[in-house]
Amino acid sequence: MESVAIKIVGCSNGVVSGNITNGFDVGVDVQHSENIDISNNSITSRVAGVRVRNSRRNYISNNRVSQIKPDNIFLSITLRDLILFLINNTNIDNVKIIDIYSRLGRSWEEKIYK
């Protein structure tokens, strides 16, 4: 069973701000919710910093997220990770996201956070 620091289920118009979490599998887990403001948090987790599922119109900004493996080695974030996050968790048109990526001319696997 995975550990979750902050879990939001079936909520509307909520705020998760100013939290520091460390050592959980997931920092913030949002499910079946809308209009949740997730900002100004510091999250160190093993699986996911912020995970949003079956939710809409959520705002995620100014969070410091670090992922760790079980042996406390930090993972990196690739351009592919970022693009998939944008496609799955924002209201930005997917075609626009892919267009921006294609203009970059960079590899999917390029590390943008180490």
PDB file of N, CA and C in Angstrom:
ATOM      1  N   MET A   1       0.844  -1.178   0.000  1.00  0.00           N
ATOM      2  CA  MET A   1       0.000   0.000   0.000  1.00  0.00           C
ATOM      3  C   MET A   1       0.889   1.241   0.000  1.00  0.00           C
ATOM      4  N   GLU A   2       0.514   2.221  -0.821  1.00  0.00           N
ATOM      5  CA  GLU A   2       1.377   3.399  -0.915  1.00  0.00           C
ATOM      6  C   GLU A   2       0.982   4.450   0.119  1.00  0.00           C
ATOM      7  N   SER A   3       1.985   5.153   0.601  1.00  0.00           N
ATOM      8  CA  SER A   3       1.746   6.205   1.592  1.00  0.00           C
ATOM      9  C   SER A   3       1.537   7.539   0.878  1.00  0.00           C
ATOM     10  N   VAL A   4       0.577   8.320   1.374  1.00  0.00           N
ATOM     11  CA  VAL A   4       0.237   9.616   0.785  1.00  0.00           C
ATOM     12  C   VAL A   4       0.247  10.663   1.889  1.00  0.00           C
ATOM     13  N   ALA A   5       0.964  11.755   1.669  1.00  0.00           N
ATOM     14  CA  ALA A   5       1.035  12.816   2.680  1.00  0.00           C
ATOM     15  C   ALA A   5      -0.276  13.593   2.751  1.00  0.00           C
ATOM     16  N   ILE A   6      -0.783  14.057   1.606  1.00  0.00           N
ATOM     17  CA  ILE A   6      -2.014  14.849   1.560  1.00  0.00           C
ATOM     18  C   ILE A   6      -2.905  14.258   0.479  1.00  0.00           C
ATOM     19  N   LYS A   7      -4.107  13.823   0.858  1.00  0.00           N
ATOM     20  CA  LYS A   7      -5.026  13.206  -0.098  1.00  0.00           C
ATOM     21  C   LYS A   7      -6.326  13.996  -0.137  1.00  0.00           C
ATOM     22  N   ILE A   8      -6.760  14.341  -1.355  1.00  0.00           N
ATOM     23  CA  ILE A   8      -7.995  15.096  -1.549  1.00  0.00           C
ATOM     24  C   ILE A   8      -8.884  14.276  -2.472  1.00  0.00           C
ATOM     25  N   VAL A   9     -10.092  13.935  -2.017  1.00  0.00           N
ATOM     26  CA  VAL A   9     -11.026  13.153  -2.816  1.00  0.00           C
ATOM     27  C   VAL A   9     -12.389  13.832  -2.780  1.00  0.00           C
ATOM     28  N   GLY A  10     -12.952  14.091  -3.962  1.00  0.00           N
ATOM     29  CA  GLY A  10     -14.299  14.643  -4.059  1.00  0.00           C
ATOM     30  C   GLY A  10     -14.436  16.039  -3.492  1.00  0.00           C
ATOM     31  N   CYS A  11     -13.433  16.856  -3.659  1.00  0.00           N
ATOM     32  CA  CYS A  11     -13.442  18.211  -3.095  1.00  0.00           C
ATOM     33  C   CYS A  11     -13.616  19.240  -4.206  1.00  0.00           C
ATOM     34  N   SER A  12     -14.208  20.358  -3.852  1.00  0.00           N
ATOM     35  CA  SER A  12     -14.352  21.464  -4.789  1.00  0.00           C
ATOM     36  C   SER A  12     -13.867  22.739  -4.117  1.00  0.00           C
ATOM     37  N   ASN A  13     -13.067  23.534  -4.840  1.00  0.00           N
ATOM     38  CA  ASN A  13     -12.577  24.827  -4.357  1.00  0.00           C
ATOM     39  C   ASN A  13     -11.720  24.710  -3.095  1.00  0.00           C
ATOM     40  N   GLY A  14     -10.685  23.890  -3.142  1.00  0.00           N
ATOM     41  CA  GLY A  14      -9.793  23.714  -1.995  1.00  0.00           C
ATOM     42  C   GLY A  14      -8.422  24.318  -2.233  1.00  0.00           C
ATOM     43  N   VAL A  15      -7.650  24.451  -1.158  1.00  0.00           N
ATOM     44  CA  VAL A  15      -6.297  25.003  -1.234  1.00  0.00           C
ATOM     45  C   VAL A  15      -5.345  24.090  -0.460  1.00  0.00           C
ATOM     46  N   VAL A  16      -4.228  23.726  -1.103  1.00  0.00           N
ATOM     47  CA  VAL A  16      -3.143  22.996  -0.458  1.00  0.00           C
ATOM     48  C   VAL A  16      -1.913  23.870  -0.643  1.00  0.00           C
ATOM     49  N   SER A  17      -1.480  24.546   0.414  1.00  0.00           N
ATOM     50  CA  SER A  17      -0.401  25.523   0.259  1.00  0.00           C
ATOM     51  C   SER A  17       0.475  25.571   1.506  1.00  0.00           C
ATOM     52  N   GLY A  18       1.784  25.740   1.281  1.00  0.00           N
ATOM     53  CA  GLY A  18       2.718  25.940   2.382  1.00  0.00           C
ATOM     54  C   GLY A  18       3.097  24.695   3.153  1.00  0.00           C
ATOM     55  N   ASN A  19       2.921  23.525   2.565  1.00  0.00           N
ATOM     56  CA  ASN A  19       3.237  22.274   3.252  1.00  0.00           C
ATOM     57  C   ASN A  19       4.639  21.787   2.913  1.00  0.00           C
ATOM     58  N   ILE A  20       5.244  21.064   3.850  1.00  0.00           N
ATOM     59  CA  ILE A  20       6.527  20.406   3.620  1.00  0.00           C
ATOM     60  C   ILE A  20       6.311  18.924   3.907  1.00  0.00           C
ATOM     61  N   THR A  21       6.499  18.086   2.883  1.00  0.00           N
ATOM     62  CA  THR A  21       6.357  16.643   3.067  1.00  0.00           C
ATOM     63  C   THR A  21       7.660  15.973   2.663  1.00  0.00           C
ATOM     64  N   ASN A  22       7.970  14.863   3.330  1.00  0.00           N
ATOM     65  CA  ASN A  22       9.223  14.176   3.049  1.00  0.00           C
ATOM     66  C   ASN A  22       9.063  12.690   3.335  1.00  0.00           C
ATOM     67  N   GLY A  23       9.450  11.847   2.362  1.00  0.00           N
ATOM     68  CA  GLY A  23       9.516  10.412   2.598  1.00  0.00           C
ATOM     69  C   GLY A  23       8.269   9.619   2.283  1.00  0.00           C
ATOM     70  N   PHE A  24       7.219  10.247   1.782  1.00  0.00           N
ATOM     71  CA  PHE A  24       6.012   9.521   1.405  1.00  0.00           C
ATOM     72  C   PHE A  24       6.156   9.015  -0.027  1.00  0.00           C
ATOM     73  N   ASP A  25       5.306   8.056  -0.410  1.00  0.00           N
ATOM     74  CA  ASP A  25       5.287   7.621  -1.806  1.00  0.00           C
ATOM     75  C   ASP A  25       4.750   8.736  -2.699  1.00  0.00           C
ATOM     76  N   VAL A  26       3.683   9.404  -2.252  1.00  0.00           N
ATOM     77  CA  VAL A  26       3.057  10.502  -3.000  1.00  0.00           C
ATOM     78  C   VAL A  26       2.908  11.695  -2.071  1.00  0.00           C
ATOM     79  N   GLY A  27       3.267  12.872  -2.555  1.00  0.00           N
ATOM     80  CA  GLY A  27       3.146  14.082  -1.739  1.00  0.00           C
ATOM     81  C   GLY A  27       1.712  14.567  -1.639  1.00  0.00           C
ATOM     82  N   VAL A  28       1.101  14.893  -2.790  1.00  0.00           N
ATOM     83  CA  VAL A  28      -0.288  15.358  -2.842  1.00  0.00           C
ATOM     84  C   VAL A  28      -1.016  14.517  -3.878  1.00  0.00           C
ATOM     85  N   ASP A  29      -2.115  13.879  -3.480  1.00  0.00           N
ATOM     86  CA  ASP A  29      -2.913  13.030  -4.369  1.00  0.00           C
ATOM     87  C   ASP A  29      -4.315  13.617  -4.451  1.00  0.00           C
ATOM     88  N   VAL A  30      -4.710  14.050  -5.653  1.00  0.00           N
ATOM     89  CA  VAL A  30      -6.022  14.669  -5.863  1.00  0.00           C
ATOM     90  C   VAL A  30      -6.838  13.758  -6.774  1.00  0.00           C
ATOM     91  N   GLN A  31      -8.050  13.384  -6.324  1.00  0.00           N
ATOM     92  CA  GLN A  31      -8.924  12.515  -7.107  1.00  0.00           C
ATOM     93  C   GLN A  31     -10.339  13.066  -7.111  1.00  0.00           C
ATOM     94  N   HIS A  32     -10.984  13.008  -8.270  1.00  0.00           N
ATOM     95  CA  HIS A  32     -12.392  13.398  -8.421  1.00  0.00           C
ATOM     96  C   HIS A  32     -12.672  14.756  -7.780  1.00  0.00           C
ATOM     97  N   SER A  33     -11.834  15.724  -8.067  1.00  0.00           N
ATOM     98  CA  SER A  33     -11.955  17.051  -7.460  1.00  0.00           C
ATOM     99  C   SER A  33     -11.826  18.122  -8.533  1.00  0.00           C
ATOM    100  N   GLU A  34     -12.226  19.349  -8.187  1.00  0.00           N
ATOM    101  CA  GLU A  34     -12.076  20.451  -9.132  1.00  0.00           C
ATOM    102  C   GLU A  34     -11.762  21.745  -8.396  1.00  0.00           C
ATOM    103  N   ASN A  35     -11.084  22.628  -9.124  1.00  0.00           N
ATOM    104  CA  ASN A  35     -10.692  23.938  -8.597  1.00  0.00           C
ATOM    105  C   ASN A  35      -9.857  23.830  -7.316  1.00  0.00           C
ATOM    106  N   ILE A  36      -8.849  22.980  -7.346  1.00  0.00           N
ATOM    107  CA  ILE A  36      -7.944  22.840  -6.208  1.00  0.00           C
ATOM    108  C   ILE A  36      -6.665  23.618  -6.524  1.00  0.00           C
ATOM    109  N   ASP A  37      -6.269  24.495  -5.627  1.00  0.00           N
ATOM    110  CA  ASP A  37      -5.041  25.287  -5.776  1.00  0.00           C
ATOM    111  C   ASP A  37      -3.935  24.586  -4.988  1.00  0.00           C
ATOM    112  N   ILE A  38      -2.949  24.057  -5.705  1.00  0.00           N
ATOM    113  CA  ILE A  38      -1.819  23.374  -5.078  1.00  0.00           C
ATOM    114  C   ILE A  38      -0.596  24.242  -5.337  1.00  0.00           C
ATOM    115  N   SER A  39      -0.162  24.979  -4.323  1.00  0.00           N
ATOM    116  CA  SER A  39       0.930  25.935  -4.552  1.00  0.00           C
ATOM    117  C   SER A  39       1.813  26.081  -3.317  1.00  0.00           C
ATOM    118  N   ASN A  40       3.055  26.482  -3.581  1.00  0.00           N
ATOM    119  CA  ASN A  40       4.016  26.819  -2.523  1.00  0.00           C
ATOM    120  C   ASN A  40       4.248  25.685  -1.525  1.00  0.00           C
ATOM    121  N   ASN A  41       4.354  24.458  -2.034  1.00  0.00           N
ATOM    122  CA  ASN A  41       4.645  23.294  -1.206  1.00  0.00           C
ATOM    123  C   ASN A  41       6.052  22.790  -1.512  1.00  0.00           C
ATOM    124  N   SER A  42       6.668  22.131  -0.549  1.00  0.00           N
ATOM    125  CA  SER A  42       7.953  21.478  -0.751  1.00  0.00           C
ATOM    126  C   SER A  42       7.736  19.985  -0.527  1.00  0.00           C
ATOM    127  N   ILE A  43       7.909  19.198  -1.595  1.00  0.00           N
ATOM    128  CA  ILE A  43       7.543  17.787  -1.560  1.00  0.00           C
ATOM    129  C   ILE A  43       8.727  16.924  -1.983  1.00  0.00           C
ATOM    130  N   THR A  44       9.103  15.972  -1.140  1.00  0.00           N
ATOM    131  CA  THR A  44      10.098  14.970  -1.497  1.00  0.00           C
ATOM    132  C   THR A  44       9.418  13.617  -1.348  1.00  0.00           C
ATOM    133  N   SER A  45       9.284  12.883  -2.462  1.00  0.00           N
ATOM    134  CA  SER A  45       8.529  11.631  -2.440  1.00  0.00           C
ATOM    135  C   SER A  45       9.210  10.572  -3.292  1.00  0.00           C
ATOM    136  N   ARG A  46       8.756   9.326  -3.137  1.00  0.00           N
ATOM    137  CA  ARG A  46       9.353   8.212  -3.873  1.00  0.00           C
ATOM    138  C   ARG A  46       8.695   7.972  -5.230  1.00  0.00           C
ATOM    139  N   VAL A  47       7.389   8.154  -5.346  1.00  0.00           N
ATOM    140  CA  VAL A  47       6.671   7.808  -6.576  1.00  0.00           C
ATOM    141  C   VAL A  47       6.229   9.043  -7.350  1.00  0.00           C
ATOM    142  N   ALA A  48       5.513   9.945  -6.700  1.00  0.00           N
ATOM    143  CA  ALA A  48       4.995  11.137  -7.379  1.00  0.00           C
ATOM    144  C   ALA A  48       4.909  12.293  -6.397  1.00  0.00           C
ATOM    145  N   GLY A  49       5.282  13.465  -6.852  1.00  0.00           N
ATOM    146  CA  GLY A  49       5.163  14.652  -6.008  1.00  0.00           C
ATOM    147  C   GLY A  49       3.718  15.092  -5.905  1.00  0.00           C
ATOM    148  N   VAL A  50       3.127  15.428  -7.055  1.00  0.00           N
ATOM    149  CA  VAL A  50       1.716  15.805  -7.133  1.00  0.00           C
ATOM    150  C   VAL A  50       1.075  14.898  -8.172  1.00  0.00           C
ATOM    151  N   ARG A  51       0.029  14.179  -7.772  1.00  0.00           N
ATOM    152  CA  ARG A  51      -0.681  13.292  -8.695  1.00  0.00           C
ATOM    153  C   ARG A  51      -2.140  13.727  -8.734  1.00  0.00           C
ATOM    154  N   VAL A  52      -2.632  13.980  -9.953  1.00  0.00           N
ATOM    155  CA  VAL A  52      -4.014  14.422 -10.140  1.00  0.00           C
ATOM    156  C   VAL A  52      -4.697  13.428 -11.069  1.00  0.00           C
ATOM    157  N   ARG A  53      -5.820  12.857 -10.589  1.00  0.00           N
ATOM    158  CA  ARG A  53      -6.558  11.878 -11.392  1.00  0.00           C
ATOM    159  C   ARG A  53      -8.040  12.208 -11.382  1.00  0.00           C
ATOM    160  N   ASN A  54      -8.670  12.058 -12.553  1.00  0.00           N
ATOM    161  CA  ASN A  54     -10.114  12.261 -12.693  1.00  0.00           C
ATOM    162  C   ASN A  54     -10.562  13.576 -12.070  1.00  0.00           C
ATOM    163  N   SER A  55      -9.819  14.618 -12.334  1.00  0.00           N
ATOM    164  CA  SER A  55     -10.097  15.938 -11.773  1.00  0.00           C
ATOM    165  C   SER A  55      -9.982  16.972 -12.878  1.00  0.00           C
ATOM    166  N   ARG A  56     -10.483  18.164 -12.606  1.00  0.00           N
ATOM    167  CA  ARG A  56     -10.398  19.211 -13.626  1.00  0.00           C
ATOM    168  C   ARG A  56     -10.242  20.583 -12.992  1.00  0.00           C
ATOM    169  N   ARG A  57      -9.729  21.487 -13.797  1.00  0.00           N
ATOM    170  CA  ARG A  57      -9.519  22.885 -13.413  1.00  0.00           C
ATOM    171  C   ARG A  57      -8.747  23.028 -12.099  1.00  0.00           C
ATOM    172  N   ASN A  58      -7.680  22.276 -11.969  1.00  0.00           N
ATOM    173  CA  ASN A  58      -6.814  22.402 -10.799  1.00  0.00           C
ATOM    174  C   ASN A  58      -5.621  23.267 -11.163  1.00  0.00           C
ATOM    175  N   TYR A  59      -5.089  23.990 -10.205  1.00  0.00           N
ATOM    176  CA  TYR A  59      -4.003  24.928 -10.444  1.00  0.00           C
ATOM    177  C   TYR A  59      -2.793  24.495  -9.625  1.00  0.00           C
ATOM    178  N   ILE A  60      -1.711  24.190 -10.316  1.00  0.00           N
ATOM    179  CA  ILE A  60      -0.500  23.708  -9.663  1.00  0.00           C
ATOM    180  C   ILE A  60       0.617  24.689  -9.997  1.00  0.00           C
ATOM    181  N   SER A  61       1.152  25.367  -8.971  1.00  0.00           N
ATOM    182  CA  SER A  61       2.202  26.357  -9.243  1.00  0.00           C
ATOM    183  C   SER A  61       3.132  26.508  -8.046  1.00  0.00           C
ATOM    184  N   ASN A  62       4.354  26.908  -8.343  1.00  0.00           N
ATOM    185  CA  ASN A  62       5.360  27.250  -7.326  1.00  0.00           C
ATOM    186  C   ASN A  62       5.583  26.158  -6.282  1.00  0.00           C
ATOM    187  N   ASN A  63       5.610  24.908  -6.726  1.00  0.00           N
ATOM    188  CA  ASN A  63       5.912  23.798  -5.831  1.00  0.00           C
ATOM    189  C   ASN A  63       7.334  23.323  -6.085  1.00  0.00           C
ATOM    190  N   ARG A  64       8.012  22.944  -5.025  1.00  0.00           N
ATOM    191  CA  ARG A  64       9.346  22.346  -5.161  1.00  0.00           C
ATOM    192  C   ARG A  64       9.162  20.850  -4.954  1.00  0.00           C
ATOM    193  N   VAL A  65       9.387  20.080  -6.025  1.00  0.00           N
ATOM    194  CA  VAL A  65       9.138  18.646  -5.978  1.00  0.00           C
ATOM    195  C   VAL A  65      10.423  17.892  -6.293  1.00  0.00           C
ATOM    196  N   SER A  66      10.786  16.956  -5.421  1.00  0.00           N
ATOM    197  CA  SER A  66      11.942  16.089  -5.637  1.00  0.00           C
ATOM    198  C   SER A  66      11.490  14.653  -5.462  1.00  0.00           C
ATOM    199  N   GLN A  67      11.959  13.783  -6.348  1.00  0.00           N
ATOM    200  CA  GLN A  67      11.645  12.367  -6.206  1.00  0.00           C
ATOM    201  C   GLN A  67      12.894  11.623  -5.763  1.00  0.00           C
ATOM    202  N   ILE A  68      12.687  10.632  -4.909  1.00  0.00           N
ATOM    203  CA  ILE A  68      13.801   9.817  -4.434  1.00  0.00           C
ATOM    204  C   ILE A  68      13.494   8.345  -4.653  1.00  0.00           C
ATOM    205  N   LYS A  69      14.539   7.594  -4.921  1.00  0.00           N
ATOM    206  CA  LYS A  69      14.412   6.143  -4.970  1.00  0.00           C
ATOM    207  C   LYS A  69      14.477   5.640  -3.531  1.00  0.00           C
ATOM    208  N   PRO A  70      14.104   4.382  -3.308  1.00  0.00           N
ATOM    209  CA  PRO A  70      14.163   3.845  -1.948  1.00  0.00           C
ATOM    210  C   PRO A  70      15.526   4.004  -1.275  1.00  0.00           C
ATOM    211  N   ASP A  71      16.606   4.028  -2.054  1.00  0.00           N
ATOM    212  CA  ASP A  71      17.921   4.202  -1.448  1.00  0.00           C
ATOM    213  C   ASP A  71      18.333   5.676  -1.394  1.00  0.00           C
ATOM    214  N   ASN A  72      17.350   6.577  -1.521  1.00  0.00           N
ATOM    215  CA  ASN A  72      17.533   8.031  -1.404  1.00  0.00           C
ATOM    216  C   ASN A  72      18.386   8.661  -2.500  1.00  0.00           C
ATOM    217  N   ILE A  73      18.425   8.051  -3.684  1.00  0.00           N
ATOM    218  CA  ILE A  73      19.089   8.671  -4.829  1.00  0.00           C
ATOM    219  C   ILE A  73      18.038   9.463  -5.599  1.00  0.00           C
ATOM    220  N   PHE A  74      18.293  10.735  -5.850  1.00  0.00           N
ATOM    221  CA  PHE A  74      17.327  11.573  -6.547  1.00  0.00           C
ATOM    222  C   PHE A  74      17.230  11.185  -8.017  1.00  0.00           C
ATOM    223  N   LEU A  75      16.016  11.172  -8.536  1.00  0.00           N
ATOM    224  CA  LEU A  75      15.773  10.907  -9.944  1.00  0.00           C
ATOM    225  C   LEU A  75      15.776  12.214 -10.717  1.00  0.00           C
ATOM    226  N   SER A  76      15.876  12.124 -12.027  1.00  0.00           N
ATOM    227  CA  SER A  76      15.782  13.324 -12.851  1.00  0.00           C
ATOM    228  C   SER A  76      14.419  13.358 -13.540  1.00  0.00           C
ATOM    229  N   ILE A  77      14.072  14.511 -14.060  1.00  0.00           N
ATOM    230  CA  ILE A  77      12.827  14.689 -14.797  1.00  0.00           C
ATOM    231  C   ILE A  77      13.205  14.963 -16.247  1.00  0.00           C
ATOM    232  N   THR A  78      12.611  14.212 -17.169  1.00  0.00           N
ATOM    233  CA  THR A  78      12.910  14.401 -18.585  1.00  0.00           C
ATOM    234  C   THR A  78      11.876  15.323 -19.221  1.00  0.00           C
ATOM    235  N   LEU A  79      12.197  15.785 -20.414  1.00  0.00           N
ATOM    236  CA  LEU A  79      11.263  16.616 -21.168  1.00  0.00           C
ATOM    237  C   LEU A  79       9.973  15.845 -21.431  1.00  0.00           C
ATOM    238  N   ARG A  80      10.085  14.541 -21.661  1.00  0.00           N
ATOM    239  CA  ARG A  80       8.905  13.691 -21.868  1.00  0.00           C
ATOM    240  C   ARG A  80       8.001  13.714 -20.632  1.00  0.00           C
ATOM    241  N   ASP A  81       8.591  13.603 -19.435  1.00  0.00           N
ATOM    242  CA  ASP A  81       7.817  13.654 -18.194  1.00  0.00           C
ATOM    243  C   ASP A  81       7.022  14.954 -18.104  1.00  0.00           C
ATOM    244  N   LEU A  82       7.693  16.063 -18.428  1.00  0.00           N
ATOM    245  CA  LEU A  82       7.046  17.368 -18.352  1.00  0.00           C
ATOM    246  C   LEU A  82       5.905  17.481 -19.351  1.00  0.00           C
ATOM    247  N   ILE A  83       6.124  17.057 -20.583  1.00  0.00           N
ATOM    248  CA  ILE A  83       5.086  17.162 -21.611  1.00  0.00           C
ATOM    249  C   ILE A  83       3.888  16.293 -21.254  1.00  0.00           C
ATOM    250  N   LEU A  84       4.132  15.069 -20.803  1.00  0.00           N
ATOM    251  CA  LEU A  84       3.019  14.201 -20.405  1.00  0.00           C
ATOM    252  C   LEU A  84       2.259  14.784 -19.218  1.00  0.00           C
ATOM    253  N   PHE A  85       2.972  15.416 -18.298  1.00  0.00           N
ATOM    254  CA  PHE A  85       2.304  16.065 -17.173  1.00  0.00           C
ATOM    255  C   PHE A  85       1.395  17.184 -17.678  1.00  0.00           C
ATOM    256  N   LEU A  86       1.894  18.002 -18.595  1.00  0.00           N
ATOM    257  CA  LEU A  86       1.090  19.101 -19.138  1.00  0.00           C
ATOM    258  C   LEU A  86      -0.143  18.580 -19.865  1.00  0.00           C
ATOM    259  N   ILE A  87       0.026  17.532 -20.662  1.00  0.00           N
ATOM    260  CA  ILE A  87      -1.103  16.970 -21.404  1.00  0.00           C
ATOM    261  C   ILE A  87      -2.156  16.425 -20.451  1.00  0.00           C
ATOM    262  N   ASN A  88      -1.733  15.732 -19.407  1.00  0.00           N
ATOM    263  CA  ASN A  88      -2.676  15.062 -18.508  1.00  0.00           C
ATOM    264  C   ASN A  88      -3.249  15.943 -17.407  1.00  0.00           C
ATOM    265  N   ASN A  89      -2.610  17.074 -17.104  1.00  0.00           N
ATOM    266  CA  ASN A  89      -3.013  17.818 -15.911  1.00  0.00           C
ATOM    267  C   ASN A  89      -3.274  19.303 -16.121  1.00  0.00           C
ATOM    268  N   THR A  90      -3.370  19.742 -17.361  1.00  0.00           N
ATOM    269  CA  THR A  90      -3.676  21.153 -17.591  1.00  0.00           C
ATOM    270  C   THR A  90      -4.797  21.284 -18.606  1.00  0.00           C
ATOM    271  N   ASN A  91      -5.312  22.485 -18.720  1.00  0.00           N
ATOM    272  CA  ASN A  91      -6.358  22.765 -19.702  1.00  0.00           C
ATOM    273  C   ASN A  91      -5.775  23.263 -21.020  1.00  0.00           C
ATOM    274  N   ILE A  92      -4.460  23.225 -21.164  1.00  0.00           N
ATOM    275  CA  ILE A  92      -3.821  23.659 -22.403  1.00  0.00           C
ATOM    276  C   ILE A  92      -4.130  22.634 -23.491  1.00  0.00           C
ATOM    277  N   ASP A  93      -4.481  23.121 -24.671  1.00  0.00           N
ATOM    278  CA  ASP A  93      -4.793  22.254 -25.802  1.00  0.00           C
ATOM    279  C   ASP A  93      -3.589  21.360 -26.120  1.00  0.00           C
ATOM    280  N   ASN A  94      -3.837  20.050 -26.213  1.00  0.00           N
ATOM    281  CA  ASN A  94      -2.754  19.096 -26.467  1.00  0.00           C
ATOM    282  C   ASN A  94      -1.997  19.402 -27.751  1.00  0.00           C
ATOM    283  N   VAL A  95      -2.699  19.874 -28.772  1.00  0.00           N
ATOM    284  CA  VAL A  95      -2.048  20.211 -30.041  1.00  0.00           C
ATOM    285  C   VAL A  95      -1.035  21.331 -29.832  1.00  0.00           C
ATOM    286  N   LYS A  96      -1.379  22.312 -28.997  1.00  0.00           N
ATOM    287  CA  LYS A  96      -0.456  23.417 -28.712  1.00  0.00           C
ATOM    288  C   LYS A  96       0.774  22.918 -27.954  1.00  0.00           C
ATOM    289  N   ILE A  97       0.566  22.004 -27.026  1.00  0.00           N
ATOM    290  CA  ILE A  97       1.691  21.456 -26.262  1.00  0.00           C
ATOM    291  C   ILE A  97       2.660  20.730 -27.193  1.00  0.00           C
ATOM    292  N   ILE A  98       2.130  19.880 -28.055  1.00  0.00           N
ATOM    293  CA  ILE A  98       2.973  19.135 -28.993  1.00  0.00           C
ATOM    294  C   ILE A  98       3.657  20.085 -29.973  1.00  0.00           C
ATOM    295  N   ASP A  99       2.964  21.141 -30.398  1.00  0.00           N
ATOM    296  CA  ASP A  99       3.559  22.128 -31.301  1.00  0.00           C
ATOM    297  C   ASP A  99       4.753  22.819 -30.639  1.00  0.00           C
ATOM    298  N   ILE A 100       4.586  23.202 -29.385  1.00  0.00           N
ATOM    299  CA  ILE A 100       5.688  23.842 -28.657  1.00  0.00           C
ATOM    300  C   ILE A 100       6.868  22.872 -28.544  1.00  0.00           C
ATOM    301  N   TYR A 101       6.582  21.607 -28.214  1.00  0.00           N
ATOM    302  CA  TYR A 101       7.648  20.609 -28.112  1.00  0.00           C
ATOM    303  C   TYR A 101       8.389  20.462 -29.441  1.00  0.00           C
ATOM    304  N   SER A 102       7.637  20.379 -30.549  1.00  0.00           N
ATOM    305  CA  SER A 102       8.287  20.177 -31.853  1.00  0.00           C
ATOM    306  C   SER A 102       9.177  21.362 -32.225  1.00  0.00           C
ATOM    307  N   ARG A 103       8.819  22.563 -31.795  1.00  0.00           N
ATOM    308  CA  ARG A 103       9.642  23.745 -32.070  1.00  0.00           C
ATOM    309  C   ARG A 103      10.951  23.732 -31.271  1.00  0.00           C
ATOM    310  N   LEU A 104      10.952  23.063 -30.128  1.00  0.00           N
ATOM    311  CA  LEU A 104      12.166  23.001 -29.311  1.00  0.00           C
ATOM    312  C   LEU A 104      13.284  22.234 -30.004  1.00  0.00           C
ATOM    313  N   GLY A 105      12.908  21.211 -30.764  1.00  0.00           N
ATOM    314  CA  GLY A 105      13.912  20.404 -31.448  1.00  0.00           C
ATOM    315  C   GLY A 105      14.817  19.636 -30.496  1.00  0.00           C
ATOM    316  N   ARG A 106      14.272  19.219 -29.368  1.00  0.00           N
ATOM    317  CA  ARG A 106      15.067  18.498 -28.370  1.00  0.00           C
ATOM    318  C   ARG A 106      14.525  17.089 -28.162  1.00  0.00           C
ATOM    319  N   SER A 107      15.373  16.228 -27.639  1.00  0.00           N
ATOM    320  CA  SER A 107      15.023  14.834 -27.408  1.00  0.00           C
ATOM    321  C   SER A 107      14.007  14.698 -26.274  1.00  0.00           C
ATOM    322  N   TRP A 108      13.128  13.692 -26.412  1.00  0.00           N
ATOM    323  CA  TRP A 108      12.176  13.371 -25.346  1.00  0.00           C
ATOM    324  C   TRP A 108      12.903  13.093 -24.036  1.00  0.00           C
ATOM    325  N   GLU A 109      14.061  12.471 -24.150  1.00  0.00           N
ATOM    326  CA  GLU A 109      14.774  11.999 -22.965  1.00  0.00           C
ATOM    327  C   GLU A 109      15.752  13.018 -22.388  1.00  0.00           C
ATOM    328  N   GLU A 110      15.743  14.232 -22.920  1.00  0.00           N
ATOM    329  CA  GLU A 110      16.623  15.266 -22.373  1.00  0.00           C
ATOM    330  C   GLU A 110      16.227  15.564 -20.929  1.00  0.00           C
ATOM    331  N   LYS A 111      17.201  15.582 -20.047  1.00  0.00           N
ATOM    332  CA  LYS A 111      16.930  15.856 -18.637  1.00  0.00           C
ATOM    333  C   LYS A 111      16.785  17.358 -18.431  1.00  0.00           C
ATOM    334  N   ILE A 112      15.651  17.739 -17.833  1.00  0.00           N
ATOM    335  CA  ILE A 112      15.422  19.161 -17.567  1.00  0.00           C
ATOM    336  C   ILE A 112      15.551  19.473 -16.084  1.00  0.00           C
ATOM    337  N   TYR A 113      15.586  18.430 -15.268  1.00  0.00           N
ATOM    338  CA  TYR A 113      15.831  18.591 -13.836  1.00  0.00           C
ATOM    339  C   TYR A 113      16.682  17.419 -13.398  1.00  0.00           C
ATOM    340  N   LYS A 114      17.788  17.714 -12.755  1.00  0.00           N
ATOM    341  CA  LYS A 114      18.689  16.637 -12.321  1.00  0.00           C
ATOM    342  C   LYS A 114      18.812  16.645 -10.825  1.00  0.00           C
TER     343      LYS A 114
END
